[in-house]
mmCIF file of C-alpha atoms in Angstrom:
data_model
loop_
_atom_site.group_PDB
_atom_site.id
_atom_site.type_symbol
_atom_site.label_atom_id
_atom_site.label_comp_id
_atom_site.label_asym_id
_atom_site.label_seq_id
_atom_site.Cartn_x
_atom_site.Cartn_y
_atom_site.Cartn_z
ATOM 1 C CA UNK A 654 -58.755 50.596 87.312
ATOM 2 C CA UNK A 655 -56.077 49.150 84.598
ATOM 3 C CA UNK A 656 -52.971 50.612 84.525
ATOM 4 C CA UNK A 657 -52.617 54.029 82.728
ATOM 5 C CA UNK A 658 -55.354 55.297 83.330
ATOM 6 C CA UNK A 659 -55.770 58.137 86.162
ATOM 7 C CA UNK A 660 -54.304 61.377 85.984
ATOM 8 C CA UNK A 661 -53.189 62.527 82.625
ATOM 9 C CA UNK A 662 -51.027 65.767 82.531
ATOM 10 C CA UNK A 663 -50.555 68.019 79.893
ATOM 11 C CA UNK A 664 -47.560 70.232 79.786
ATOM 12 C CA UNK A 665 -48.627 73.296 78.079
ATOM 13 C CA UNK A 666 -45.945 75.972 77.526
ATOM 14 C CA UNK A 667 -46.622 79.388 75.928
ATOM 15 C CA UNK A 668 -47.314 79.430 72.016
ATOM 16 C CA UNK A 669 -48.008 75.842 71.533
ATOM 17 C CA UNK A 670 -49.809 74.508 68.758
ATOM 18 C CA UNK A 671 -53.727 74.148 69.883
ATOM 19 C CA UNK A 672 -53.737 71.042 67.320
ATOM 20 C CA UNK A 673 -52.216 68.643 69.044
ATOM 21 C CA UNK A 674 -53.147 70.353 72.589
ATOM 22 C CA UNK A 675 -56.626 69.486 71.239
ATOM 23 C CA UNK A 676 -56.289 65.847 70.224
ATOM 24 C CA UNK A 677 -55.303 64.765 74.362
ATOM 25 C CA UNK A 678 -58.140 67.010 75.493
ATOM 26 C CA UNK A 679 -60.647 65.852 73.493
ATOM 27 C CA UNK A 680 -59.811 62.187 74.019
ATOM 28 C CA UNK A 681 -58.741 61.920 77.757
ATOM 29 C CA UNK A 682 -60.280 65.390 78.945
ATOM 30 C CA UNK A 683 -63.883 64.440 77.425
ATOM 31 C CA UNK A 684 -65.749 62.780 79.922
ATOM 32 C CA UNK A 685 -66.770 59.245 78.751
ATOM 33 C CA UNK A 686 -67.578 57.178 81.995
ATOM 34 C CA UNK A 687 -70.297 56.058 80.045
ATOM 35 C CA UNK A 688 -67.650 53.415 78.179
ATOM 36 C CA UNK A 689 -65.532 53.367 80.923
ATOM 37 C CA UNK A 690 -65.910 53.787 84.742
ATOM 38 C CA UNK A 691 -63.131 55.373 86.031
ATOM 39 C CA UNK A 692 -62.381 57.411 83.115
ATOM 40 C CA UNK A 693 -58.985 59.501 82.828
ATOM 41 C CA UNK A 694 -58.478 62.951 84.989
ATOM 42 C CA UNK A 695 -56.976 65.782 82.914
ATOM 43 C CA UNK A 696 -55.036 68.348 84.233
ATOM 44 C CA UNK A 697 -52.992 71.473 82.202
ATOM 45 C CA UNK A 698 -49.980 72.235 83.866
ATOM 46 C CA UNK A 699 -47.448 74.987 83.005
ATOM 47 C CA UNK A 700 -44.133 75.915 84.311
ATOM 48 C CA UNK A 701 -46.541 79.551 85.060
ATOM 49 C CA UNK A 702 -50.195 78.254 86.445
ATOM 50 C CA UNK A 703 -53.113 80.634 85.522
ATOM 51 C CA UNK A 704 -53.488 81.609 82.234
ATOM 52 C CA UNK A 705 -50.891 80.589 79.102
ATOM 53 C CA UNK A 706 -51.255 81.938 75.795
ATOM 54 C CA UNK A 707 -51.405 79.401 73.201
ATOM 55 C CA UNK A 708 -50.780 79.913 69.099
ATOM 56 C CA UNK A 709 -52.964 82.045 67.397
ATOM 57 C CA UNK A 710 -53.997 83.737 70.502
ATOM 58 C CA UNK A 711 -55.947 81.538 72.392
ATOM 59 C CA UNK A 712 -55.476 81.223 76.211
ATOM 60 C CA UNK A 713 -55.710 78.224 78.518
ATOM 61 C CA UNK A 714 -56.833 77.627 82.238
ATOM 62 C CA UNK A 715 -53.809 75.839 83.683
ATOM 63 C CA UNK A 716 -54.330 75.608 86.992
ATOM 64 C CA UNK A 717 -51.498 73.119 87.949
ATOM 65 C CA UNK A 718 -47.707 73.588 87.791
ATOM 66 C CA UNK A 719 -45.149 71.207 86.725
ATOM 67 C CA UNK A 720 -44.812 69.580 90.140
ATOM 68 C CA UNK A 721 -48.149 68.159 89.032
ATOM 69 C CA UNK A 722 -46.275 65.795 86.524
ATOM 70 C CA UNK A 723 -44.762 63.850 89.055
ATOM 71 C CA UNK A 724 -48.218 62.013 90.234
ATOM 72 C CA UNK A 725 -49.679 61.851 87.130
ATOM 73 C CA UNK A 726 -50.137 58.027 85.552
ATOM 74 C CA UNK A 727 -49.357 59.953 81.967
ATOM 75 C CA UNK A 728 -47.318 62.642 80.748
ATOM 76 C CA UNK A 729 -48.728 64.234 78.000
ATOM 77 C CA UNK A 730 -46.239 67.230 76.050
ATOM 78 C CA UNK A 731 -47.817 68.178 72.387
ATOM 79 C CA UNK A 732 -46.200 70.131 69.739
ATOM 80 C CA UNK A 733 -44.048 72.471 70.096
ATOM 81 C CA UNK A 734 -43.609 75.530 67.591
ATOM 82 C CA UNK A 735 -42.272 75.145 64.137
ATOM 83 C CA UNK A 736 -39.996 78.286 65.264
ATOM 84 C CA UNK A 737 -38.812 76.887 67.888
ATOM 85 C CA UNK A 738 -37.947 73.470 66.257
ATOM 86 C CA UNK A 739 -35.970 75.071 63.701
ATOM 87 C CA UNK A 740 -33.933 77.859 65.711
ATOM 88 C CA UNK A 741 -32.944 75.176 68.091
ATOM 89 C CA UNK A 742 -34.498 77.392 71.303
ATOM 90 C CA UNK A 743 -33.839 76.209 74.447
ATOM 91 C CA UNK A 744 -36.820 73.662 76.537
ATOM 92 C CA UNK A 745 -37.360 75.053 79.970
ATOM 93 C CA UNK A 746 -35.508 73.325 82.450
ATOM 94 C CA UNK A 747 -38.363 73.483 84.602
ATOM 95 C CA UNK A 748 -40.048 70.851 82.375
ATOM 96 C CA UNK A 749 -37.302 69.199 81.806
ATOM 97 C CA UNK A 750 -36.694 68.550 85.507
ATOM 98 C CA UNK A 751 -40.431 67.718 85.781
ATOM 99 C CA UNK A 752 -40.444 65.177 83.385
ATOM 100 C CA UNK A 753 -37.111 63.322 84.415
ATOM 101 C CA UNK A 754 -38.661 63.373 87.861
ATOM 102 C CA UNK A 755 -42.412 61.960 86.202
ATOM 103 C CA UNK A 756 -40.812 59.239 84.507
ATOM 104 C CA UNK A 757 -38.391 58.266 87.729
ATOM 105 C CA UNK A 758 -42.190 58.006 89.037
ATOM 106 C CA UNK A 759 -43.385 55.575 86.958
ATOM 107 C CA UNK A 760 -45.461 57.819 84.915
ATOM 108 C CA UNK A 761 -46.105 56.818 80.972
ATOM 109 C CA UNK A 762 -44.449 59.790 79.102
ATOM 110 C CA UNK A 763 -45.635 60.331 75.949
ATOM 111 C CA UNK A 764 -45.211 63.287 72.921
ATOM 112 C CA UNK A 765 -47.096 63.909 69.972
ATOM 113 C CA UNK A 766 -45.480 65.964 67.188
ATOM 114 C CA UNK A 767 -42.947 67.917 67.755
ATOM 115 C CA UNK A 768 -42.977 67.208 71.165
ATOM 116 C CA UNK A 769 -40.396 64.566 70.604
ATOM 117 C CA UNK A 770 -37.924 67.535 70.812
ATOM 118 C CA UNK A 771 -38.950 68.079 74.447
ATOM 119 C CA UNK A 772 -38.348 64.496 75.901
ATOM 120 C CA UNK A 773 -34.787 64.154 73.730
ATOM 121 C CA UNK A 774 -33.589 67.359 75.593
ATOM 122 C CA UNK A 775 -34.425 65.478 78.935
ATOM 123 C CA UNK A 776 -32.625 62.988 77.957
ATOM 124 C CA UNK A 777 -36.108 60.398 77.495
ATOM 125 C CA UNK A 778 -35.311 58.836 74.203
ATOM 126 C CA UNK A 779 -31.194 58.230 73.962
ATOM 127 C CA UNK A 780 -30.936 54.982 73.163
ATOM 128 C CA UNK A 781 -34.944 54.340 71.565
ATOM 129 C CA UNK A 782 -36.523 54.731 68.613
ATOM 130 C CA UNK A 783 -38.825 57.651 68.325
ATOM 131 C CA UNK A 784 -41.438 59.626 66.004
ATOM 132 C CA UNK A 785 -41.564 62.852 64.896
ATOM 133 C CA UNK A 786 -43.616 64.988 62.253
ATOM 134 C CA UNK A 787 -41.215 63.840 59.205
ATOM 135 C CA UNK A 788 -40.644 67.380 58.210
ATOM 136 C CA UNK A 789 -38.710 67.561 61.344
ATOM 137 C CA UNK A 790 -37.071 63.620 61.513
ATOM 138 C CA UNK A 791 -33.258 64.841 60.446
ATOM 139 C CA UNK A 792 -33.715 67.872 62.276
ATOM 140 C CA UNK A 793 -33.783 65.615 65.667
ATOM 141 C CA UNK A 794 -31.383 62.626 64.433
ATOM 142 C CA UNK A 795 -29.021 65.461 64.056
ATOM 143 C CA UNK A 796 -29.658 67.695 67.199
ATOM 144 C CA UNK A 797 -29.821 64.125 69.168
ATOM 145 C CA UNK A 798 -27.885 61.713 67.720
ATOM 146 C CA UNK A 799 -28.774 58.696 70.506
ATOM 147 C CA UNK A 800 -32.012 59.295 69.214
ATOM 148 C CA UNK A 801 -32.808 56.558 66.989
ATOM 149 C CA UNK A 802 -35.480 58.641 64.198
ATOM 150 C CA UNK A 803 -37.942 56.670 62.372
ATOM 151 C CA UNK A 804 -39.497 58.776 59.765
ATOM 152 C CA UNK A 805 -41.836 56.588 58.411
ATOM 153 C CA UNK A 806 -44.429 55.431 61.218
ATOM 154 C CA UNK A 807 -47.613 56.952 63.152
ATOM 155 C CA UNK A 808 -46.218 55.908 65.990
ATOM 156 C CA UNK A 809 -43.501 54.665 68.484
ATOM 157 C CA UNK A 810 -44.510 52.876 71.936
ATOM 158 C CA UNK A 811 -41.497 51.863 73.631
ATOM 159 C CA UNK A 812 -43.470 51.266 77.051
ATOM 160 C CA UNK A 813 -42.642 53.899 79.317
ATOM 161 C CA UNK A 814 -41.957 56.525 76.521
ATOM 162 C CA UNK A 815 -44.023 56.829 73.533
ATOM 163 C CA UNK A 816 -43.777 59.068 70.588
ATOM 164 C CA UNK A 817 -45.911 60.396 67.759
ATOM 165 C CA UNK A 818 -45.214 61.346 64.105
ATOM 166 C CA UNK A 819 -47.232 64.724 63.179
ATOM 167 C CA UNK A 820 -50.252 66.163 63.210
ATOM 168 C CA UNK A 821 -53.127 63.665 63.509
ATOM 169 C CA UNK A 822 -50.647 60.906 64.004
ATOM 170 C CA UNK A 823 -51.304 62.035 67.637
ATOM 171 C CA UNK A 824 -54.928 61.009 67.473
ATOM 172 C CA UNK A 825 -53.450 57.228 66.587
ATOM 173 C CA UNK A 826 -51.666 57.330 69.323
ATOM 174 C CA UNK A 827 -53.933 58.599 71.642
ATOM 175 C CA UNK A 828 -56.403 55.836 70.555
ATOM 176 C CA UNK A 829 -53.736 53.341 70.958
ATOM 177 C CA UNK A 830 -52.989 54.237 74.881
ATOM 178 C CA UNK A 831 -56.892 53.621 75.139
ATOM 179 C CA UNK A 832 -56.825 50.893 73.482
ATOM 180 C CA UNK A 833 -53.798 49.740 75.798
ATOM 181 C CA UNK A 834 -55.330 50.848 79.093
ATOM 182 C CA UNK A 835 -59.247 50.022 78.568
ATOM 183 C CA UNK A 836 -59.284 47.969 75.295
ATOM 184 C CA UNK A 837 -60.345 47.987 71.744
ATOM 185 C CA UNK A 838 -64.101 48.009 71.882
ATOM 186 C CA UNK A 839 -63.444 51.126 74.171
ATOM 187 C CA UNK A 840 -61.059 52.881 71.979
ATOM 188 C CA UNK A 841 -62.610 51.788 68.993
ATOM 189 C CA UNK A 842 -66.093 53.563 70.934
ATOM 190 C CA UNK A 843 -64.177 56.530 70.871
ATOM 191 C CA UNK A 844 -62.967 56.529 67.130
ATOM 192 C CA UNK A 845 -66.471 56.458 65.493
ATOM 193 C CA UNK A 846 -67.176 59.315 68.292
ATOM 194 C CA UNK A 847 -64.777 61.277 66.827
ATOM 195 C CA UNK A 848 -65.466 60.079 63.806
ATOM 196 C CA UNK A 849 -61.734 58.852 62.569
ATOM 197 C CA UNK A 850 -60.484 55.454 62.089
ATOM 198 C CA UNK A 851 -59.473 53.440 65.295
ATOM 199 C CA UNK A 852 -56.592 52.569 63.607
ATOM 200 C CA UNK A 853 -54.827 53.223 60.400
ATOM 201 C CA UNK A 854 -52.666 50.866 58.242
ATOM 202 C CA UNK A 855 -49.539 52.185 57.380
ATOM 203 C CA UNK A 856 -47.375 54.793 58.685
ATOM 204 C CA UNK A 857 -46.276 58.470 57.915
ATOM 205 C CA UNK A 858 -44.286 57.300 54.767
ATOM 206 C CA UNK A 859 -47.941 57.946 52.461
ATOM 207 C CA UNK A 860 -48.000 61.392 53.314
ATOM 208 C CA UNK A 861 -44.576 61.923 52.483
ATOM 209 C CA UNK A 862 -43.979 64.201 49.275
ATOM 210 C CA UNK A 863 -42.600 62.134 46.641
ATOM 211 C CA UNK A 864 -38.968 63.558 46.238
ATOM 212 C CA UNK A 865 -38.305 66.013 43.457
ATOM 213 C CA UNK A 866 -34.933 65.256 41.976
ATOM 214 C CA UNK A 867 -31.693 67.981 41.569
ATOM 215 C CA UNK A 868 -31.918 69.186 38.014
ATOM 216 C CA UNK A 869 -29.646 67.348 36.051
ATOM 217 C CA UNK A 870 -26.143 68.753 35.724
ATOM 218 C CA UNK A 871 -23.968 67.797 33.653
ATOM 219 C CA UNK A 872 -25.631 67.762 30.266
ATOM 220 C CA UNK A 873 -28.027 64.718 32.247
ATOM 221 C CA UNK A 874 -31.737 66.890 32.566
ATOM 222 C CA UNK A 875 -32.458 66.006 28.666
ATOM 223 C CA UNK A 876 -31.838 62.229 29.925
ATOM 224 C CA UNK A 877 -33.881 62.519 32.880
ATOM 225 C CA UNK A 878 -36.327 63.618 31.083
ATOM 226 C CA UNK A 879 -36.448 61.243 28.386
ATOM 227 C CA UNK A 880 -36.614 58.462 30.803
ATOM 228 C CA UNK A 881 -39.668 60.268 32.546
ATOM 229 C CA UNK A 882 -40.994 60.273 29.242
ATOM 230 C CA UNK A 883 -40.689 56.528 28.318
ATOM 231 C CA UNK A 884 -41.418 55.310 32.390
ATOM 232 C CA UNK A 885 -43.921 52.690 30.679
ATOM 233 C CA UNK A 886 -41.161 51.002 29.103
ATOM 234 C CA UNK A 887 -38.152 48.891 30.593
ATOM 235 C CA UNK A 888 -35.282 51.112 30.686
ATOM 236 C CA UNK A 889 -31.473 50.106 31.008
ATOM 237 C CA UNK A 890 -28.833 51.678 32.779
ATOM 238 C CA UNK A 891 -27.059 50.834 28.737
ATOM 239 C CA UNK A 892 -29.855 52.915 27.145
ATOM 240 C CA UNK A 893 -29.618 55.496 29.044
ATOM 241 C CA UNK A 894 -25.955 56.073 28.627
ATOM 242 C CA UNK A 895 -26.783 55.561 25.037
ATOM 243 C CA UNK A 896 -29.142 58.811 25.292
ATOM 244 C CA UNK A 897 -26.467 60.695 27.064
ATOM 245 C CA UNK A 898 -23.385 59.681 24.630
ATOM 246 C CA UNK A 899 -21.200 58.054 27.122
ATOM 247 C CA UNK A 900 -20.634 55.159 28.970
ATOM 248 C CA UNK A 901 -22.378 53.079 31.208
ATOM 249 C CA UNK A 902 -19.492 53.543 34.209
ATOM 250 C CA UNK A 903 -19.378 57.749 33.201
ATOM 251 C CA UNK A 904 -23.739 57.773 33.392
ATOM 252 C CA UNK A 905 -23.530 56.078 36.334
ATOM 253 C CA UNK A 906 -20.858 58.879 38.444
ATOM 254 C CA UNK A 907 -22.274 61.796 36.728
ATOM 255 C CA UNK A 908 -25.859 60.330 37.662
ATOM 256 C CA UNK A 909 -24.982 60.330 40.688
ATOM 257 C CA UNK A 910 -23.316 63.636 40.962
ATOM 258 C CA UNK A 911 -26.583 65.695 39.515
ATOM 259 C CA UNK A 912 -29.151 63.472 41.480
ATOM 260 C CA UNK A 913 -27.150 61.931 44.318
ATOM 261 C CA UNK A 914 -28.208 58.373 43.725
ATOM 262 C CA UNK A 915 -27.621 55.854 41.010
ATOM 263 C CA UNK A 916 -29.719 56.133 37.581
ATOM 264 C CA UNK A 917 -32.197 52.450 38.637
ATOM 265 C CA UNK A 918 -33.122 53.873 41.844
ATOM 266 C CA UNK A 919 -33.888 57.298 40.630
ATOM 267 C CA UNK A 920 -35.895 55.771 38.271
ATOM 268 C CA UNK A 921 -37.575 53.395 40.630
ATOM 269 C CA UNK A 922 -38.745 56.519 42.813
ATOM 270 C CA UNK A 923 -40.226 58.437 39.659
ATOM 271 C CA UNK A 924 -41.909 55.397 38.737
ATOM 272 C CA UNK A 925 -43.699 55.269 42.438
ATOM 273 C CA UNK A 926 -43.865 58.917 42.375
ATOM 274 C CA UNK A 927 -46.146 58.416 39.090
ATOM 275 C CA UNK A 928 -48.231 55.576 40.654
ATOM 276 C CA UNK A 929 -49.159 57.854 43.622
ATOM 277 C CA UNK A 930 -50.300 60.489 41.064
ATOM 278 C CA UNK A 931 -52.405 58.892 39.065
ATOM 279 C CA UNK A 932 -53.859 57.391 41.995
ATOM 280 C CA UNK A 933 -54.889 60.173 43.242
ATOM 281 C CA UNK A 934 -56.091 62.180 39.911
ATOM 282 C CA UNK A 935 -57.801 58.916 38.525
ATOM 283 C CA UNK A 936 -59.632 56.499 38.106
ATOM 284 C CA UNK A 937 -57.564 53.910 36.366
ATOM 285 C CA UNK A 938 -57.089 50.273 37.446
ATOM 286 C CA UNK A 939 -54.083 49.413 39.317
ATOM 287 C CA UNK A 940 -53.343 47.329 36.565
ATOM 288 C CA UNK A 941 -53.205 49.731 34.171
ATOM 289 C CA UNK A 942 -51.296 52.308 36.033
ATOM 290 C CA UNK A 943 -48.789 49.525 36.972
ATOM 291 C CA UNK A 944 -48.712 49.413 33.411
ATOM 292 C CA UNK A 945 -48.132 53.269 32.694
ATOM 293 C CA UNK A 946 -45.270 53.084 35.354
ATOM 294 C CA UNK A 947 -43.456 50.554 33.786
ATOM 295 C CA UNK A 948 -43.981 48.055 36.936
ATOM 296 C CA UNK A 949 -45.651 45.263 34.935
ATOM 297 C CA UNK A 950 -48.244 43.737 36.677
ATOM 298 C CA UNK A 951 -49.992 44.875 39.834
ATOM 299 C CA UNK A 952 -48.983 42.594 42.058
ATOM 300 C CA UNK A 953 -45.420 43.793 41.103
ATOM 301 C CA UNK A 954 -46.499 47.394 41.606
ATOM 302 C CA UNK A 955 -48.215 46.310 44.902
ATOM 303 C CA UNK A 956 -45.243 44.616 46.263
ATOM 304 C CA UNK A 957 -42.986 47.675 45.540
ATOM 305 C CA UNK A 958 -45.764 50.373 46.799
ATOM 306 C CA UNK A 959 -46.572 48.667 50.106
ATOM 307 C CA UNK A 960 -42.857 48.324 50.721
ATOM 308 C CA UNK A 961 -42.228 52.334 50.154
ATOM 309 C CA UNK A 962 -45.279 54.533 50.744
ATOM 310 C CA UNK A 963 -46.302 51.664 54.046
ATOM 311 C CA UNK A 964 -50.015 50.955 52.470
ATOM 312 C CA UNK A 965 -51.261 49.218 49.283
ATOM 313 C CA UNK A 966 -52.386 51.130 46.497
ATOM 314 C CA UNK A 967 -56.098 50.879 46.956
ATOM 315 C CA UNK A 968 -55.483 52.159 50.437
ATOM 316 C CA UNK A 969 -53.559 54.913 49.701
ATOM 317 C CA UNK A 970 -55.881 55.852 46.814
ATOM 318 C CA UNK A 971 -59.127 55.290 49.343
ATOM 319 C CA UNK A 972 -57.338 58.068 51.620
ATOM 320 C CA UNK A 973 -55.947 60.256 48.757
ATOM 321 C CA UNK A 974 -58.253 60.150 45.936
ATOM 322 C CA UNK A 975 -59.921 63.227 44.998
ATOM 323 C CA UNK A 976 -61.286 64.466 41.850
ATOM 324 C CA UNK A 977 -59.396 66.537 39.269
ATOM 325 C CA UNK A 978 -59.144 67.591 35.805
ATOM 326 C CA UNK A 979 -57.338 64.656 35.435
ATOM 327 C CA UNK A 980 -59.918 62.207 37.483
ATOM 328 C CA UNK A 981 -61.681 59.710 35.608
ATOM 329 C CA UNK A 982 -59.264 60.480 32.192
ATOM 330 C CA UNK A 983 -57.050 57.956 30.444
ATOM 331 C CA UNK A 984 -53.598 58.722 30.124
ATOM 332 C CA UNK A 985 -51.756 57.779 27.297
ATOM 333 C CA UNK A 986 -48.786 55.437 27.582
ATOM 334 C CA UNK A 987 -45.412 57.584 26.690
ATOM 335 C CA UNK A 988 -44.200 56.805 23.109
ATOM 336 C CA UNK A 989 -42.151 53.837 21.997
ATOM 337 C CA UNK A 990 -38.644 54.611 22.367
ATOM 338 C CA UNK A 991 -36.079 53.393 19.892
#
């Protein structure tokens, strides 16, 4: 038997999300001996064994108590809910004693989600970088500042403690301890099972809403949206000013007091925010919507896409592509601006 796999222990508490619950059942609690012979043991614990009521009603067998998470290889807490994320609520001590106590063990600790929350309150992640769903990322720099938050991956594997962005993110991660304990043919057997990719490129950053900017105070929205209008062309912090009937040093302070960053790298993030779009609604070439964004060429829109959104444009338009009114359309470049 390689090491990590054996007992894997879910700590359920009461209204979890069945999402993420689902994702470590169906991957360690399916039997699959046929890939692998021992295969993992699952067991649901709660801090209350019986019967725990999940989100949306449904309600779990958990025969095992915390205690269990001390002789478990793997520690398994999902997602907690968005409530109580967001009031700040309290994790019961009980697990929180139970997981200290796992990991003194040696057992592999991991969250998915929102579960991150649970292993910063026990005091699992001061000092390491972590994942969370990026809705919640401040939310748990701020509430545990030793935490070191990285919004932008699937996933964090720090050994001993491992950590999840949201959602599906847990499946990645989930694959990868597979991967890690019985190797890739095995997790990769899994995957096409479950019929999801063994392993994504990228990280969280592509599902990311593209940032809507403050309306412009100050007399600046008829600027902003001037320079939304005229993204094809090369714009300069000078012509800009010139639209707004000041200076260059006076665009630049009020610019930043309406939008909270600096006129280039506002633009910069509306000119990615239109790549992503038109990815998604159509069918243009890269080239051309490199074009439309004012990047230039597509290897400069590449370079400057990978290095924000975490994937390439064809592979963020191979996961986010889906017709629209727009799909398959040309789009005019904006007018000439003089």
């Amino acid at each position: 038997m390689r090491a990590g796999t054996g007992v894997v222990a879910l700590a359920v508490t009461a209204d979890m999300p069945m999402f993420e619950l689902s994702i470590a059942c169906e991957i360690f609690g399916t039997d699959r001996r046929d890939l692998a012979d021992p295969w993992y043991e699952l067991r649901l614990c709660a801090a209350e064994p019986g019967r725990t009521r999940t989100q949306n009603g449904f309600v779990l067998h958990t025969p095992y108590d915390l205690e269990a998470l001390a002789a478990a290889g793997t520690v398994v807490v999902p997602a907690l809910p968005a409530d109580a994320v967001l009031s700040g609520a309290p994790v019961d001590p009980r697990l929180l004693r139970a997981l200290r106590e796992a990991h003194a063990n040696g057992a592999r600790i991991v969250s998915l989600c929102t579960g991150a929350f649970v292993l910063a309150a026990a005091g699992l992640l001061d000092g390491r970088r972590a994942a969370t769903h990026w809705m919640y990322a401040d939310v748990l720099g701020a509430r545990h500042p030793r935490v070191r938050v990285d919004p932008a991956v699937l996933y964090v594997d720090e050994g001993d403690v491992l950590t999840s962005a949201g959602r599906s993110a847990g499946i990645d991660l989930c694959l990868h301890l597979v991967r890690t304990d019985l190797g890739a043919e095995v997790a990769n057997q899994v995957a096409r099972r479950m019929v999801v990719p063994a392993h994504r490129p990228g990280g969280q950053a592509q599902y990311i809403e593209a940032p809507v900017p403050r309306s412009g105070g100050d007399g600046l929205a008829p600027v902003l949206q001037r320079a939304i209008e005229h993204m094809d062309q090369q714009l300069t912090v000078a012509q800009m000013a010139c639209w707004a009937g000041v200076s260059a040093r006076t665009l630049v302070r009020r610019f930043h007091d309406a939008t909270g960053t600096t006129p280039l790298r506002w633009l910069h993030a509306q000119r990615l925010a239109r790549a992503r779009h038109l990815l998604e609604a159509t069918d243009l070439p890269v080239e051309r919507i490199s074009r439309l964004c004012g990047m230039g060429t597509a290897g400069n829109l590449r370079h400057h896409f990978t290095r924000a959104v975490g994937v390439t444009p064809m592979e963020y338009r191979r996961a986010f592509h889906g017709r629209s009114p727009l799909a398959g359309s040309s789009v005019s470049s904006a007018r000439s601006c003089r």
